[in-house]
mmCIF file with all atom_site columns, C-alpha atoms in Angstrom:
data_model
loop_
_atom_site.group_PDB
_atom_site.id
_atom_site.type_symbol
_atom_site.label_atom_id
_atom_site.label_alt_id
_atom_site.label_comp_id
_atom_site.label_asym_id
_atom_site.label_entity_id
_atom_site.label_seq_id
_atom_site.pdbx_PDB_ins_code
_atom_site.Cartn_x
_atom_site.Cartn_y
_atom_site.Cartn_z
_atom_site.occupancy
_atom_site.B_iso_or_equiv
_atom_site.pdbx_formal_charge
_atom_site.auth_seq_id
_atom_site.auth_comp_id
_atom_site.auth_asym_id
_atom_site.auth_atom_id
_atom_site.pdbx_PDB_model_num
ATOM 1   C CA . MET A 1 1   ? -19.597 -28.662 -14.483 1.00 0.00 ? 1   MET A CA 1
ATOM 2   C CA . PRO A 1 2   ? -16.756 -30.147 -12.847 1.00 0.00 ? 2   PRO A CA 1
ATOM 3   C CA . LYS A 1 3   ? -17.527 -33.137 -10.427 1.00 0.00 ? 3   LYS A CA 1
ATOM 4   C CA . ASP A 1 4   ? -15.612 -31.734 -7.607  1.00 0.00 ? 4   ASP A CA 1
ATOM 5   C CA . LEU A 1 5   ? -14.972 -28.306 -6.177  1.00 0.00 ? 5   LEU A CA 1
ATOM 6   C CA . GLN A 1 6   ? -12.372 -27.297 -3.551  1.00 0.00 ? 6   GLN A CA 1
ATOM 7   C CA . SER A 1 7   ? -13.958 -25.096 -0.915  1.00 0.00 ? 7   SER A CA 1
ATOM 8   C CA . VAL A 1 8   ? -12.719 -23.614 2.217   1.00 0.00 ? 8   VAL A CA 1
ATOM 9   C CA . VAL A 1 9   ? -14.702 -23.714 5.480   1.00 0.00 ? 9   VAL A CA 1
ATOM 10  C CA . TYR A 1 10  ? -15.744 -20.104 6.143   1.00 0.00 ? 10  TYR A CA 1
ATOM 11  C CA . ALA A 1 11  ? -17.499 -18.097 8.887   1.00 0.00 ? 11  ALA A CA 1
ATOM 12  C CA . ASP A 1 12  ? -18.254 -14.407 9.633   1.00 0.00 ? 12  ASP A CA 1
ATOM 13  C CA . GLN A 1 13  ? -16.038 -12.672 11.957  1.00 0.00 ? 13  GLN A CA 1
ATOM 14  C CA . ILE A 1 14  ? -17.802 -10.393 14.306  1.00 0.00 ? 14  ILE A CA 1
ATOM 15  C CA . ASP A 1 15  ? -16.369 -7.630  16.231  1.00 0.00 ? 15  ASP A CA 1
ATOM 16  C CA . ILE A 1 16  ? -18.073 -7.021  19.657  1.00 0.00 ? 16  ILE A CA 1
ATOM 17  C CA . ARG A 1 17  ? -17.309 -3.832  21.435  1.00 0.00 ? 17  ARG A CA 1
ATOM 18  C CA . PHE A 1 18  ? -18.365 -1.846  24.707  1.00 0.00 ? 18  PHE A CA 1
ATOM 19  C CA . PRO A 1 19  ? -20.903 0.916   24.036  1.00 0.00 ? 19  PRO A CA 1
ATOM 20  C CA . PHE A 1 20  ? -18.761 3.316   26.231  1.00 0.00 ? 20  PHE A CA 1
ATOM 21  C CA . SER A 1 21  ? -15.254 3.458   27.893  1.00 0.00 ? 21  SER A CA 1
ATOM 22  C CA . GLY A 1 22  ? -14.336 2.155   31.522  1.00 0.00 ? 22  GLY A CA 1
ATOM 23  C CA . TYR A 1 23  ? -12.189 0.291   33.609  1.00 0.00 ? 23  TYR A CA 1
ATOM 24  C CA . ILE A 1 24  ? -12.392 -3.737  33.039  1.00 0.00 ? 24  ILE A CA 1
ATOM 25  C CA . THR A 1 25  ? -12.983 -5.578  36.152  1.00 0.00 ? 25  THR A CA 1
ATOM 26  C CA . SER A 1 26  ? -13.552 -8.867  34.570  1.00 0.00 ? 26  SER A CA 1
ATOM 27  C CA . VAL A 1 27  ? -12.808 -10.906 31.587  1.00 0.00 ? 27  VAL A CA 1
ATOM 28  C CA . PHE A 1 28  ? -14.777 -14.116 31.105  1.00 0.00 ? 28  PHE A CA 1
ATOM 29  C CA . LYS A 1 29  ? -13.657 -15.487 27.784  1.00 0.00 ? 29  LYS A CA 1
ATOM 30  C CA . LYS A 1 30  ? -10.259 -15.549 26.072  1.00 0.00 ? 30  LYS A CA 1
ATOM 31  C CA . ALA A 1 31  ? -9.149  -16.460 22.446  1.00 0.00 ? 31  ALA A CA 1
ATOM 32  C CA . GLY A 1 32  ? -10.138 -20.101 21.579  1.00 0.00 ? 32  GLY A CA 1
ATOM 33  C CA . ASP A 1 33  ? -13.073 -20.356 23.815  1.00 0.00 ? 33  ASP A CA 1
ATOM 34  C CA . LEU A 1 34  ? -16.608 -21.350 22.773  1.00 0.00 ? 34  LEU A CA 1
ATOM 35  C CA . VAL A 1 35  ? -19.113 -18.797 23.772  1.00 0.00 ? 35  VAL A CA 1
ATOM 36  C CA . LYS A 1 36  ? -23.045 -19.127 23.356  1.00 0.00 ? 36  LYS A CA 1
ATOM 37  C CA . LYS A 1 37  ? -25.580 -16.611 22.826  1.00 0.00 ? 37  LYS A CA 1
ATOM 38  C CA . SER A 1 38  ? -26.190 -14.307 25.692  1.00 0.00 ? 38  SER A CA 1
ATOM 39  C CA . GLU A 1 39  ? -22.920 -15.497 27.584  1.00 0.00 ? 39  GLU A CA 1
ATOM 40  C CA . PRO A 1 40  ? -20.808 -12.458 29.038  1.00 0.00 ? 40  PRO A CA 1
ATOM 41  C CA . LEU A 1 41  ? -17.434 -11.767 27.531  1.00 0.00 ? 41  LEU A CA 1
ATOM 42  C CA . ALA A 1 42  ? -16.093 -8.967  29.828  1.00 0.00 ? 42  ALA A CA 1
ATOM 43  C CA . GLN A 1 43  ? -17.438 -6.555  32.558  1.00 0.00 ? 43  GLN A CA 1
ATOM 44  C CA . LEU A 1 44  ? -16.641 -2.879  33.069  1.00 0.00 ? 44  LEU A CA 1
ATOM 45  C CA . ASN A 1 45  ? -16.448 -1.382  36.622  1.00 0.00 ? 45  ASN A CA 1
ATOM 46  C CA . THR A 1 46  ? -20.201 -0.409  37.584  1.00 0.00 ? 46  THR A CA 1
ATOM 47  C CA . LYS A 1 47  ? -19.505 1.427   40.870  1.00 0.00 ? 47  LYS A CA 1
ATOM 48  C CA . LEU A 1 48  ? -20.377 4.825   39.160  1.00 0.00 ? 48  LEU A CA 1
ATOM 49  C CA . LEU A 1 49  ? -23.066 3.445   37.230  1.00 0.00 ? 49  LEU A CA 1
ATOM 50  C CA . GLN A 1 50  ? -24.587 1.812   40.165  1.00 0.00 ? 50  GLN A CA 1
ATOM 51  C CA . THR A 1 51  ? -24.467 5.049   42.188  1.00 0.00 ? 51  THR A CA 1
ATOM 52  C CA . GLU A 1 52  ? -26.235 6.870   39.348  1.00 0.00 ? 52  GLU A CA 1
ATOM 53  C CA . LEU A 1 53  ? -28.861 4.346   39.309  1.00 0.00 ? 53  LEU A CA 1
ATOM 54  C CA . ASP A 1 54  ? -29.381 4.574   43.090  1.00 0.00 ? 54  ASP A CA 1
ATOM 55  C CA . LYS A 1 55  ? -29.574 8.438   42.782  1.00 0.00 ? 55  LYS A CA 1
ATOM 56  C CA . GLU A 1 56  ? -32.380 8.143   40.066  1.00 0.00 ? 56  GLU A CA 1
ATOM 57  C CA . LEU A 1 57  ? -34.297 5.685   42.242  1.00 0.00 ? 57  LEU A CA 1
ATOM 58  C CA . SER A 1 58  ? -33.992 7.879   45.261  1.00 0.00 ? 58  SER A CA 1
ATOM 59  C CA . ASP A 1 59  ? -35.317 10.913  43.032  1.00 0.00 ? 59  ASP A CA 1
ATOM 60  C CA . TYR A 1 60  ? -38.000 8.703   41.704  1.00 0.00 ? 60  TYR A CA 1
ATOM 61  C CA . GLU A 1 61  ? -39.260 7.868   45.358  1.00 0.00 ? 61  GLU A CA 1
ATOM 62  C CA . LYS A 1 62  ? -39.105 11.672  46.069  1.00 0.00 ? 62  LYS A CA 1
ATOM 63  C CA . ILE A 1 63  ? -41.171 12.647  42.903  1.00 0.00 ? 63  ILE A CA 1
ATOM 64  C CA . ARG A 1 64  ? -43.706 9.839   43.587  1.00 0.00 ? 64  ARG A CA 1
ATOM 65  C CA . ALA A 1 65  ? -44.310 10.940  47.064  1.00 0.00 ? 65  ALA A CA 1
ATOM 66  C CA . ARG A 1 66  ? -44.823 14.522  46.015  1.00 0.00 ? 66  ARG A CA 1
ATOM 67  C CA . PHE A 1 67  ? -47.424 13.190  43.542  1.00 0.00 ? 67  PHE A CA 1
ATOM 68  C CA . GLU A 1 68  ? -49.319 11.184  45.927  1.00 0.00 ? 68  GLU A CA 1
ATOM 69  C CA . ILE A 1 69  ? -49.397 13.970  48.404  1.00 0.00 ? 69  ILE A CA 1
ATOM 70  C CA . PHE A 1 70  ? -50.699 16.193  45.486  1.00 0.00 ? 70  PHE A CA 1
ATOM 71  C CA . ASP A 1 71  ? -53.381 13.716  44.676  1.00 0.00 ? 71  ASP A CA 1
ATOM 72  C CA . ARG A 1 72  ? -54.581 13.116  48.190  1.00 0.00 ? 72  ARG A CA 1
ATOM 73  C CA . GLU A 1 73  ? -54.771 16.926  48.714  1.00 0.00 ? 73  GLU A CA 1
ATOM 74  C CA . HIS A 1 74  ? -56.840 17.436  45.570  1.00 0.00 ? 74  HIS A CA 1
ATOM 75  C CA . PRO A 1 75  ? -59.194 14.553  45.505  1.00 0.00 ? 75  PRO A CA 1
ATOM 76  C CA . ASN A 1 76  ? -61.782 16.384  43.460  1.00 0.00 ? 76  ASN A CA 1
ATOM 77  C CA . ILE A 1 77  ? -60.130 18.669  40.947  1.00 0.00 ? 77  ILE A CA 1
ATOM 78  C CA . SER A 1 78  ? -62.614 21.363  39.263  1.00 0.00 ? 78  SER A CA 1
ATOM 79  C CA . ASP A 1 79  ? -60.626 24.555  38.351  1.00 0.00 ? 79  ASP A CA 1
ATOM 80  C CA . ASP A 1 80  ? -58.172 24.581  35.329  1.00 0.00 ? 80  ASP A CA 1
ATOM 81  C CA . ILE A 1 81  ? -54.969 25.588  37.326  1.00 0.00 ? 81  ILE A CA 1
ATOM 82  C CA . THR A 1 82  ? -54.998 22.571  39.548  1.00 0.00 ? 82  THR A CA 1
ATOM 83  C CA . LYS A 1 83  ? -55.588 20.258  36.656  1.00 0.00 ? 83  LYS A CA 1
ATOM 84  C CA . PHE A 1 84  ? -52.504 21.845  35.017  1.00 0.00 ? 84  PHE A CA 1
ATOM 85  C CA . LEU A 1 85  ? -50.608 21.417  38.255  1.00 0.00 ? 85  LEU A CA 1
ATOM 86  C CA . LYS A 1 86  ? -51.588 17.604  38.294  1.00 0.00 ? 86  LYS A CA 1
ATOM 87  C CA . VAL A 1 87  ? -50.615 17.377  34.704  1.00 0.00 ? 87  VAL A CA 1
ATOM 88  C CA . ILE A 1 88  ? -47.047 18.754  35.600  1.00 0.00 ? 88  ILE A CA 1
ATOM 89  C CA . SER A 1 89  ? -46.838 16.425  38.728  1.00 0.00 ? 89  SER A CA 1
ATOM 90  C CA . GLN A 1 90  ? -47.703 13.490  36.464  1.00 0.00 ? 90  GLN A CA 1
ATOM 91  C CA . ALA A 1 91  ? -45.076 14.489  34.002  1.00 0.00 ? 91  ALA A CA 1
ATOM 92  C CA . ASP A 1 92  ? -42.242 14.780  36.429  1.00 0.00 ? 92  ASP A CA 1
ATOM 93  C CA . LEU A 1 93  ? -43.177 11.267  37.636  1.00 0.00 ? 93  LEU A CA 1
ATOM 94  C CA . ASN A 1 94  ? -43.270 10.034  34.015  1.00 0.00 ? 94  ASN A CA 1
ATOM 95  C CA . SER A 1 95  ? -39.825 11.654  33.437  1.00 0.00 ? 95  SER A CA 1
ATOM 96  C CA . SER A 1 96  ? -38.436 10.051  36.601  1.00 0.00 ? 96  SER A CA 1
ATOM 97  C CA . VAL A 1 97  ? -39.465 6.533   35.520  1.00 0.00 ? 97  VAL A CA 1
ATOM 98  C CA . LYS A 1 98  ? -37.600 7.001   32.166  1.00 0.00 ? 98  LYS A CA 1
ATOM 99  C CA . SER A 1 99  ? -34.578 8.485   33.974  1.00 0.00 ? 99  SER A CA 1
ATOM 100 C CA . VAL A 1 100 ? -34.359 5.137   36.243  1.00 0.00 ? 100 VAL A CA 1
ATOM 101 C CA . GLU A 1 101 ? -34.829 2.937   33.106  1.00 0.00 ? 101 GLU A CA 1
ATOM 102 C CA . LEU A 1 102 ? -31.981 4.845   31.241  1.00 0.00 ? 102 LEU A CA 1
ATOM 103 C CA . ALA A 1 103 ? -29.727 4.617   34.223  1.00 0.00 ? 103 ALA A CA 1
ATOM 104 C CA . LYS A 1 104 ? -30.630 0.614   34.507  1.00 0.00 ? 104 LYS A CA 1
ATOM 105 C CA . ALA A 1 105 ? -29.935 0.086   30.662  1.00 0.00 ? 105 ALA A CA 1
ATOM 106 C CA . ARG A 1 106 ? -26.447 1.820   31.103  1.00 0.00 ? 106 ARG A CA 1
ATOM 107 C CA . LEU A 1 107 ? -25.697 -0.305  34.081  1.00 0.00 ? 107 LEU A CA 1
ATOM 108 C CA . ASP A 1 108 ? -26.478 -3.472  32.105  1.00 0.00 ? 108 ASP A CA 1
ATOM 109 C CA . GLN A 1 109 ? -24.484 -2.131  29.092  1.00 0.00 ? 109 GLN A CA 1
ATOM 110 C CA . ALA A 1 110 ? -21.444 -2.470  31.315  1.00 0.00 ? 110 ALA A CA 1
ATOM 111 C CA . ARG A 1 111 ? -21.402 -6.211  30.825  1.00 0.00 ? 111 ARG A CA 1
ATOM 112 C CA . LEU A 1 112 ? -20.327 -7.191  27.288  1.00 0.00 ? 112 LEU A CA 1
ATOM 113 C CA . ILE A 1 113 ? -22.793 -9.736  26.103  1.00 0.00 ? 113 ILE A CA 1
ATOM 114 C CA . CYS A 1 114 ? -22.213 -12.145 23.048  1.00 0.00 ? 114 CYS A CA 1
ATOM 115 C CA . PRO A 1 115 ? -25.246 -11.803 20.780  1.00 0.00 ? 115 PRO A CA 1
ATOM 116 C CA . LEU A 1 116 ? -24.325 -15.061 18.977  1.00 0.00 ? 116 LEU A CA 1
ATOM 117 C CA . ASN A 1 117 ? -23.003 -18.685 19.168  1.00 0.00 ? 117 ASN A CA 1
ATOM 118 C CA . GLY A 1 118 ? -19.349 -18.632 18.420  1.00 0.00 ? 118 GLY A CA 1
ATOM 119 C CA . LEU A 1 119 ? -15.659 -19.103 18.748  1.00 0.00 ? 119 LEU A CA 1
ATOM 120 C CA . VAL A 1 120 ? -13.448 -16.393 20.226  1.00 0.00 ? 120 VAL A CA 1
ATOM 121 C CA . ILE A 1 121 ? -10.539 -15.766 18.204  1.00 0.00 ? 121 ILE A CA 1
ATOM 122 C CA . SER A 1 122 ? -9.393  -12.493 19.660  1.00 0.00 ? 122 SER A CA 1
ATOM 123 C CA . ASP A 1 123 ? -10.199 -10.890 23.231  1.00 0.00 ? 123 ASP A CA 1
ATOM 124 C CA . GLY A 1 124 ? -9.051  -7.375  22.113  1.00 0.00 ? 124 GLY A CA 1
ATOM 125 C CA . GLY A 1 125 ? -6.186  -7.223  24.602  1.00 0.00 ? 125 GLY A CA 1
ATOM 126 C CA . CYS A 1 126 ? -8.904  -7.029  27.447  1.00 0.00 ? 126 CYS A CA 1
ATOM 127 C CA . ARG A 1 127 ? -7.481  -7.224  30.842  1.00 0.00 ? 127 ARG A CA 1
ATOM 128 C CA . PRO A 1 128 ? -8.910  -6.710  34.333  1.00 0.00 ? 128 PRO A CA 1
ATOM 129 C CA . GLY A 1 129 ? -7.726  -3.098  35.542  1.00 0.00 ? 129 GLY A CA 1
ATOM 130 C CA . LEU A 1 130 ? -7.234  -1.963  31.768  1.00 0.00 ? 130 LEU A CA 1
ATOM 131 C CA . PHE A 1 131 ? -9.115  1.171   30.697  1.00 0.00 ? 131 PHE A CA 1
ATOM 132 C CA . ALA A 1 132 ? -10.991 -0.146  27.593  1.00 0.00 ? 132 ALA A CA 1
ATOM 133 C CA . THR A 1 133 ? -12.577 2.103   24.824  1.00 0.00 ? 133 THR A CA 1
ATOM 134 C CA . PRO A 1 134 ? -14.899 0.989   22.183  1.00 0.00 ? 134 PRO A CA 1
ATOM 135 C CA . ALA A 1 135 ? -12.237 1.892   19.633  1.00 0.00 ? 135 ALA A CA 1
ATOM 136 C CA . SER A 1 136 ? -9.498  -0.146  20.964  1.00 0.00 ? 136 SER A CA 1
ATOM 137 C CA . ASN A 1 137 ? -10.777 -3.047  22.820  1.00 0.00 ? 137 ASN A CA 1
ATOM 138 C CA . SER A 1 138 ? -13.309 -5.438  20.961  1.00 0.00 ? 138 SER A CA 1
ATOM 139 C CA . PHE A 1 139 ? -13.700 -9.204  20.957  1.00 0.00 ? 139 PHE A CA 1
ATOM 140 C CA . THR A 1 140 ? -13.667 -10.788 17.620  1.00 0.00 ? 140 THR A CA 1
ATOM 141 C CA . VAL A 1 141 ? -15.992 -13.778 17.369  1.00 0.00 ? 141 VAL A CA 1
ATOM 142 C CA . LEU A 1 142 ? -16.590 -16.286 14.627  1.00 0.00 ? 142 LEU A CA 1
ATOM 143 C CA . ASP A 1 143 ? -20.222 -16.718 13.962  1.00 0.00 ? 143 ASP A CA 1
ATOM 144 C CA . MET A 1 144 ? -20.808 -20.445 14.130  1.00 0.00 ? 144 MET A CA 1
ATOM 145 C CA . ASP A 1 145 ? -24.133 -20.227 12.814  1.00 0.00 ? 145 ASP A CA 1
ATOM 146 C CA . SER A 1 146 ? -22.924 -18.699 9.688   1.00 0.00 ? 146 SER A CA 1
ATOM 147 C CA . THR A 1 147 ? -20.604 -21.666 8.834   1.00 0.00 ? 147 THR A CA 1
ATOM 148 C CA . ARG A 1 148 ? -20.572 -22.475 5.306   1.00 0.00 ? 148 ARG A CA 1
ATOM 149 C CA . LEU A 1 149 ? -18.239 -23.767 2.366   1.00 0.00 ? 149 LEU A CA 1
ATOM 150 C CA . ARG A 1 150 ? -16.900 -21.137 0.189   1.00 0.00 ? 150 ARG A CA 1
ATOM 151 C CA . VAL A 1 151 ? -15.602 -21.454 -3.367  1.00 0.00 ? 151 VAL A CA 1
ATOM 152 C CA . GLU A 1 152 ? -13.976 -18.919 -5.542  1.00 0.00 ? 152 GLU A CA 1
ATOM 153 C CA . LEU A 1 153 ? -14.742 -18.838 -9.264  1.00 0.00 ? 153 LEU A CA 1
ATOM 154 C CA . GLU A 1 154 ? -13.344 -17.231 -12.085 1.00 0.00 ? 154 GLU A CA 1
ATOM 155 C CA . LEU A 1 155 ? -15.237 -15.255 -14.530 1.00 0.00 ? 155 LEU A CA 1
ATOM 156 C CA . ASP A 1 156 ? -14.983 -17.933 -17.229 1.00 0.00 ? 156 ASP A CA 1
ATOM 157 C CA . GLN A 1 157 ? -16.627 -20.463 -14.727 1.00 0.00 ? 157 GLN A CA 1
ATOM 158 C CA . LEU A 1 158 ? -19.892 -18.690 -14.322 1.00 0.00 ? 158 LEU A CA 1
ATOM 159 C CA . PRO A 1 159 ? -21.610 -20.365 -17.427 1.00 0.00 ? 159 PRO A CA 1
ATOM 160 C CA . GLN A 1 160 ? -21.086 -23.730 -15.715 1.00 0.00 ? 160 GLN A CA 1
ATOM 161 C CA . PHE A 1 161 ? -23.156 -22.605 -12.682 1.00 0.00 ? 161 PHE A CA 1
ATOM 162 C CA . ASP A 1 162 ? -26.190 -21.270 -14.236 1.00 0.00 ? 162 ASP A CA 1
ATOM 163 C CA . GLN A 1 163 ? -28.541 -24.069 -13.061 1.00 0.00 ? 163 GLN A CA 1
ATOM 164 C CA . LEU A 1 164 ? -27.476 -24.629 -9.359  1.00 0.00 ? 164 LEU A CA 1
ATOM 165 C CA . ASP A 1 165 ? -30.960 -25.614 -8.368  1.00 0.00 ? 165 ASP A CA 1
ATOM 166 C CA . GLN A 1 166 ? -30.774 -28.592 -10.603 1.00 0.00 ? 166 GLN A CA 1
ATOM 167 C CA . LYS A 1 167 ? -27.649 -30.199 -9.125  1.00 0.00 ? 167 LYS A CA 1
ATOM 168 C CA . VAL A 1 168 ? -27.089 -32.036 -5.910  1.00 0.00 ? 168 VAL A CA 1
ATOM 169 C CA . PHE A 1 169 ? -24.076 -30.816 -3.663  1.00 0.00 ? 169 PHE A CA 1
ATOM 170 C CA . THR A 1 170 ? -22.564 -32.778 -0.911  1.00 0.00 ? 170 THR A CA 1
ATOM 171 C CA . ALA A 1 171 ? -19.626 -32.663 1.356   1.00 0.00 ? 171 ALA A CA 1
ATOM 172 C CA . ASN A 1 172 ? -18.600 -35.648 3.435   1.00 0.00 ? 172 ASN A CA 1
ATOM 173 C CA . ASP A 1 173 ? -21.963 -37.427 2.537   1.00 0.00 ? 173 ASP A CA 1
ATOM 174 C CA . ASN A 1 174 ? -23.689 -34.016 4.016   1.00 0.00 ? 174 ASN A CA 1
ATOM 175 C CA . PRO A 1 175 ? -26.330 -32.346 1.549   1.00 0.00 ? 175 PRO A CA 1
ATOM 176 C CA . LEU A 1 176 ? -25.436 -28.799 0.856   1.00 0.00 ? 176 LEU A CA 1
ATOM 177 C CA . THR A 1 177 ? -27.495 -25.689 -0.141  1.00 0.00 ? 177 THR A CA 1
ATOM 178 C CA . PRO A 1 178 ? -26.030 -23.360 -2.705  1.00 0.00 ? 178 PRO A CA 1
ATOM 179 C CA . SER A 1 179 ? -26.457 -19.547 -2.359  1.00 0.00 ? 179 SER A CA 1
ATOM 180 C CA . HIS A 1 180 ? -26.462 -17.052 -5.130  1.00 0.00 ? 180 HIS A CA 1
ATOM 181 C CA . ILE A 1 181 ? -23.097 -16.089 -6.894  1.00 0.00 ? 181 ILE A CA 1
ATOM 182 C CA . ILE A 1 182 ? -21.841 -12.751 -5.610  1.00 0.00 ? 182 ILE A CA 1
ATOM 183 C CA . PRO A 1 183 ? -18.774 -10.753 -7.114  1.00 0.00 ? 183 PRO A CA 1
ATOM 184 C CA . HIS A 1 184 ? -15.767 -10.571 -5.012  1.00 0.00 ? 184 HIS A CA 1
ATOM 185 C CA . GLY A 1 185 ? -12.913 -8.460  -6.205  1.00 0.00 ? 185 GLY A CA 1
ATOM 186 C CA . LYS A 1 186 ? -11.979 -9.931  -9.701  1.00 0.00 ? 186 LYS A CA 1
ATOM 187 C CA . LYS A 1 187 ? -13.508 -13.247 -8.809  1.00 0.00 ? 187 LYS A CA 1
ATOM 188 C CA . PHE A 1 188 ? -16.845 -14.457 -7.767  1.00 0.00 ? 188 PHE A CA 1
ATOM 189 C CA . ILE A 1 189 ? -17.795 -16.317 -4.578  1.00 0.00 ? 189 ILE A CA 1
ATOM 190 C CA . LEU A 1 190 ? -20.192 -19.372 -4.347  1.00 0.00 ? 190 LEU A CA 1
ATOM 191 C CA . ASP A 1 191 ? -21.351 -20.362 -0.649  1.00 0.00 ? 191 ASP A CA 1
ATOM 192 C CA . PHE A 1 192 ? -22.649 -23.728 0.316   1.00 0.00 ? 192 PHE A CA 1
ATOM 193 C CA . HIS A 1 193 ? -24.680 -24.151 3.479   1.00 0.00 ? 193 HIS A CA 1
ATOM 194 C CA . PRO A 1 194 ? -24.806 -27.518 5.228   1.00 0.00 ? 194 PRO A CA 1
ATOM 195 C CA . GLN A 1 195 ? -28.329 -28.674 5.641   1.00 0.00 ? 195 GLN A CA 1
ATOM 196 C CA . THR A 1 196 ? -27.358 -30.338 8.970   1.00 0.00 ? 196 THR A CA 1
ATOM 197 C CA . PRO A 1 197 ? -25.060 -29.406 11.667  1.00 0.00 ? 197 PRO A CA 1
ATOM 198 C CA . THR A 1 198 ? -21.633 -30.761 10.982  1.00 0.00 ? 198 THR A CA 1
ATOM 199 C CA . LYS A 1 199 ? -18.345 -30.322 12.639  1.00 0.00 ? 199 LYS A CA 1
ATOM 200 C CA . LEU A 1 200 ? -16.012 -28.445 10.531  1.00 0.00 ? 200 LEU A CA 1
ATOM 201 C CA . VAL A 1 201 ? -12.705 -26.911 11.133  1.00 0.00 ? 201 VAL A CA 1
ATOM 202 C CA . PHE A 1 202 ? -12.614 -23.194 10.110  1.00 0.00 ? 202 PHE A CA 1
ATOM 203 C CA . GLY A 1 203 ? -9.894  -22.442 7.333   1.00 0.00 ? 203 GLY A CA 1
ATOM 204 C CA . THR A 1 204 ? -9.629  -26.049 6.124   1.00 0.00 ? 204 THR A CA 1
ATOM 205 C CA . GLU A 1 205 ? -10.358 -27.306 2.671   1.00 0.00 ? 205 GLU A CA 1
ATOM 206 C CA . VAL A 1 206 ? -13.286 -29.498 1.872   1.00 0.00 ? 206 VAL A CA 1
ATOM 207 C CA . THR A 1 207 ? -14.005 -31.093 -1.171  1.00 0.00 ? 207 THR A CA 1
ATOM 208 C CA . VAL A 1 208 ? -17.636 -30.382 -2.560  1.00 0.00 ? 208 VAL A CA 1
ATOM 209 C CA . LYS A 1 209 ? -18.916 -33.175 -4.660  1.00 0.00 ? 209 LYS A CA 1
ATOM 210 C CA . ILE A 1 210 ? -21.446 -32.376 -7.594  1.00 0.00 ? 210 ILE A CA 1
ATOM 211 C CA . ALA A 1 211 ? -24.060 -34.971 -8.871  1.00 0.00 ? 211 ALA A CA 1
ATOM 212 C CA . PRO A 1 212 ? -26.455 -34.319 -11.861 1.00 0.00 ? 212 PRO A CA 1
#
């Protein structure tokens, strides 16, 4: 096994898209910005979505009022017909609650939230006033938590790496944990994960040192 390996700092690129189309009202992040998990990237117009939610809330209040009236008018239900009518009234109320929840969820989805800690490398051309679609406007973010050092191996090099757990790997004096070797086209990939957080510049070359 060689004493040194030349690796490239690598991280997964994740495309983050709106779940539906709409006009963009705000863009909070641009290419080159760091973004934390749960931070917003952009926002769609919510006027119609808010109107839909308000309507569902109004319908819920109406259905709940009818249910309360029915319940007070029939405090002691004894016949089957009235029991079935109460079941229908309760089902209408439950359905209305679900409709409110769905309208609220759709309203929340108008704000594009980043699900990871990363670096924005493309804002997908998102601009306020632009009509965005999931297919054409997406943010591309480097997943900082997936940072690793990647080494490409040839087929004839594989026998040298059959006992990775018996070697010590470091980069800039930081210990590394090797992953399993996976095929990649006509070559093979070996990733090394830093055991402690390190500041690495994506795309740069880093020497991985090997000790027995």
